[in-house]
Short mmCIF file of C-alpha atoms in Angstrom, two decimals:
data_model
loop_
_atom_site.label_atom_id
_atom_site.label_comp_id
_atom_site.label_asym_id
_atom_site.label_seq_id
_atom_site.Cartn_x
_atom_site.Cartn_y
_atom_site.Cartn_z
CA CYS F 13 -165.02 120.09 3.21
CA GLY F 14 -168.20 119.51 1.34
CA LEU F 15 -170.75 116.76 1.46
CA GLN F 16 -171.88 115.66 -1.98
CA SER F 17 -175.46 114.38 -2.63
CA THR F 18 -173.95 110.92 -3.14
CA GLY F 19 -172.59 110.85 0.42
CA THR F 20 -169.03 111.40 -0.68
CA VAL F 21 -166.90 114.00 1.20
CA THR F 22 -164.46 116.20 -0.70
CA CYS F 23 -162.10 118.56 0.98
CA VAL F 24 -159.45 121.16 -0.01
CA GLY F 25 -157.00 123.31 1.95
CA ARG F 26 -154.37 122.82 4.58
CA THR F 27 -153.77 119.15 5.10
CA THR F 28 -150.75 119.01 7.37
CA PHE F 29 -152.48 116.45 9.63
CA GLY F 30 -154.67 114.68 7.07
CA GLN F 31 -157.75 116.74 7.99
CA THR F 32 -158.83 116.87 4.33
CA GLY F 33 -158.35 113.15 3.85
CA ALA F 34 -155.50 113.77 1.36
CA THR F 35 -152.33 111.86 1.50
CA THR F 36 -150.34 114.82 0.06
CA THR F 37 -149.62 118.12 1.72
CA ASP F 38 -150.52 120.30 -1.28
CA PRO F 39 -153.36 122.55 -0.11
CA ASN F 40 -154.58 122.87 -3.71
CA ASP F 41 -155.33 119.16 -4.09
CA ILE F 42 -159.05 118.28 -3.88
CA ALA F 43 -159.20 115.22 -1.76
CA THR F 44 -162.05 112.69 -1.68
CA VAL F 45 -162.43 110.84 1.56
CA SER F 46 -162.46 107.23 0.38
CA THR F 47 -164.10 105.25 3.18
CA PRO F 48 -166.89 105.25 4.05
CA SER F 49 -168.50 106.78 0.99
CA ASP F 50 -172.01 107.25 2.41
CA PHE F 51 -171.78 110.20 4.79
CA THR F 52 -175.04 111.88 5.84
CA SER F 53 -173.45 114.83 7.65
CA ILE F 54 -170.02 116.26 8.40
CA THR F 55 -168.42 118.76 10.82
CA ALA F 56 -164.95 120.23 11.09
CA GLY F 57 -162.88 121.21 14.08
CA GLU F 58 -159.36 122.64 14.28
CA ASN F 59 -157.27 120.37 12.01
CA PHE F 60 -159.74 117.42 11.99
CA THR F 61 -163.03 116.51 10.34
CA CYS F 62 -165.82 114.11 11.45
CA GLY F 63 -168.94 112.62 9.83
CA ILE F 64 -171.80 110.24 10.28
CA SER F 65 -172.05 107.25 7.94
CA ALA F 66 -175.44 105.92 6.81
CA ASN F 67 -174.23 102.30 7.00
CA SER F 68 -172.74 102.57 10.47
CA SER F 69 -175.33 104.62 12.40
CA SER F 70 -173.85 104.00 15.83
CA SER F 71 -170.43 105.32 14.88
CA VAL F 72 -168.83 108.66 14.00
CA TYR F 73 -165.83 108.72 11.67
CA CYS F 74 -163.08 111.29 12.26
CA TRP F 75 -159.75 112.02 10.50
CA GLY F 76 -156.98 114.59 10.79
CA ARG F 77 -155.08 115.70 13.90
CA ASN F 78 -155.61 113.84 17.18
CA SER F 79 -154.05 116.22 19.64
CA ASN F 80 -156.60 115.51 22.44
CA GLY F 81 -158.34 112.31 21.44
CA GLU F 82 -160.55 113.78 18.72
CA LEU F 83 -160.08 110.54 16.69
CA GLY F 84 -161.39 108.43 19.59
CA VAL F 85 -157.96 107.20 20.75
CA THR F 86 -155.08 108.72 22.73
CA ASN F 87 -152.65 110.97 20.90
CA SER F 88 -149.72 108.71 21.71
CA SER F 89 -151.31 105.80 19.82
CA LEU F 90 -152.36 107.83 16.75
CA PRO F 91 -151.14 111.47 16.45
CA PHE F 92 -152.98 112.00 13.12
CA SER F 93 -154.63 110.10 10.30
CA ALA F 94 -155.82 110.93 6.74
CA THR F 95 -157.93 107.78 6.93
CA PRO F 96 -161.28 108.10 8.79
CA GLN F 97 -161.20 106.34 12.18
CA GLU F 98 -164.44 104.65 13.28
CA ILE F 99 -165.53 105.75 16.75
CA SER F 100 -168.34 103.67 18.24
CA VAL F 101 -170.76 105.59 20.48
CA GLY F 102 -172.89 102.62 21.29
CA GLU F 103 -176.20 103.85 19.87
CA THR F 104 -177.60 105.55 16.81
CA VAL F 105 -176.17 108.99 16.14
CA ASP F 106 -178.54 111.76 14.94
CA ALA F 107 -176.05 114.71 14.62
CA VAL F 108 -172.40 115.49 15.27
CA ALA F 109 -170.77 118.79 16.24
CA ALA F 110 -167.11 119.68 16.57
CA GLY F 111 -165.41 122.34 18.65
CA SER F 112 -161.75 123.26 18.25
CA TYR F 113 -160.46 120.03 19.76
CA HIS F 114 -163.49 118.06 20.86
CA VAL F 115 -166.50 116.28 19.27
CA CYS F 116 -170.04 115.65 20.46
CA ALA F 117 -172.70 113.32 19.12
CA LEU F 118 -176.42 113.82 19.62
CA LEU F 119 -178.02 110.38 19.87
CA VAL F 120 -181.51 109.44 18.77
CA SER F 121 -182.19 108.68 22.48
CA THR F 122 -181.80 112.50 22.98
CA ARG F 123 -178.65 111.92 25.01
CA VAL F 124 -175.23 113.33 24.12
CA LYS F 125 -171.77 111.79 24.16
CA CYS F 126 -168.57 113.83 23.74
CA TRP F 127 -164.79 113.15 23.50
CA GLY F 128 -161.56 115.01 22.97
CA ASP F 129 -160.13 118.06 24.76
CA ASN F 130 -161.77 118.80 28.09
CA THR F 131 -159.58 121.59 29.46
CA TYR F 132 -162.64 123.79 30.12
CA GLY F 133 -165.21 120.99 30.78
CA GLN F 134 -166.50 121.05 27.17
CA VAL F 135 -166.90 117.22 27.19
CA GLY F 136 -169.45 117.65 30.00
CA ASN F 137 -168.33 114.78 32.22
CA SER F 138 -167.44 116.84 35.32
CA THR F 139 -163.70 116.49 34.79
CA TYR F 140 -161.05 118.64 33.09
CA VAL F 141 -158.83 116.05 31.41
CA PRO F 142 -158.75 114.91 27.78
CA THR F 143 -161.32 112.21 27.18
CA PRO F 144 -160.48 110.13 24.04
CA THR F 145 -163.54 107.85 24.26
CA PRO F 146 -167.19 108.89 23.89
CA THR F 147 -168.54 109.78 27.32
CA ALA F 148 -172.09 110.66 28.34
CA VAL F 149 -172.65 114.33 29.11
CA SER F 150 -173.88 114.60 32.73
CA ASP F 151 -176.46 116.98 34.19
CA GLY F 152 -176.51 117.03 37.96
CA GLY F 153 -175.22 113.50 38.37
CA SER F 154 -177.29 111.79 35.67
CA ASP F 155 -176.97 111.64 31.91
CA LEU F 156 -178.27 114.75 30.17
CA SER F 157 -181.40 113.78 28.12
CA GLY F 158 -184.11 115.51 26.16
CA VAL F 159 -181.64 117.22 23.82
CA VAL F 160 -183.08 118.27 20.43
CA ALA F 161 -180.22 120.40 19.10
CA LEU F 162 -176.46 120.49 19.69
CA SER F 163 -173.73 122.96 18.80
CA ALA F 164 -170.00 123.13 19.53
CA GLY F 165 -167.34 125.76 18.87
CA GLY F 166 -163.98 126.64 20.35
CA ALA F 167 -163.96 125.12 23.84
CA THR F 168 -167.72 125.20 24.29
CA THR F 169 -170.64 122.82 23.77
CA CYS F 170 -174.28 123.92 23.92
CA ALA F 171 -177.55 121.91 23.87
CA VAL F 172 -181.18 122.86 23.46
CA LEU F 173 -183.67 120.69 25.37
CA THR F 174 -187.19 119.67 24.40
CA ASN F 175 -188.55 122.18 26.92
CA GLY F 176 -186.63 125.00 25.12
CA GLN F 177 -184.04 125.41 27.87
CA GLY F 178 -180.37 125.53 27.06
CA ARG F 179 -177.44 123.69 28.70
#
């Protein structure tokens, strides 16, 4: 997927689960994600895509496969969607990062909320079960704060703190 200077997202490639925003399954079709049309950043996981919208700063929009709650709801209620699903995180989102089957949002408060697959604890809430709703990342019993950079990949999430330490 690519983010155009206008805020429009266009995608091409495998779209079995709607991860390109296309309503067809032809991998050669260039799909334009229709709503919202004002993305400021995007990230892609395994068979899903997410982005931040300028007009809805406290939400992340995700579309594609929802095998572990990546779209913000349980798999049984929505297995996949080519239409972006709005996921409210409760405060302004500064950045978003996707791993294979989970998503994390860095908030302007320097806290982090994650959702999706949690088999290896990548959501950071001290459990190992799928978490379909945005959940604060904990650090020794309290919410992790002071995060200035965030990265996710595979079944891992990493954060850099204001003091230069990593988590």
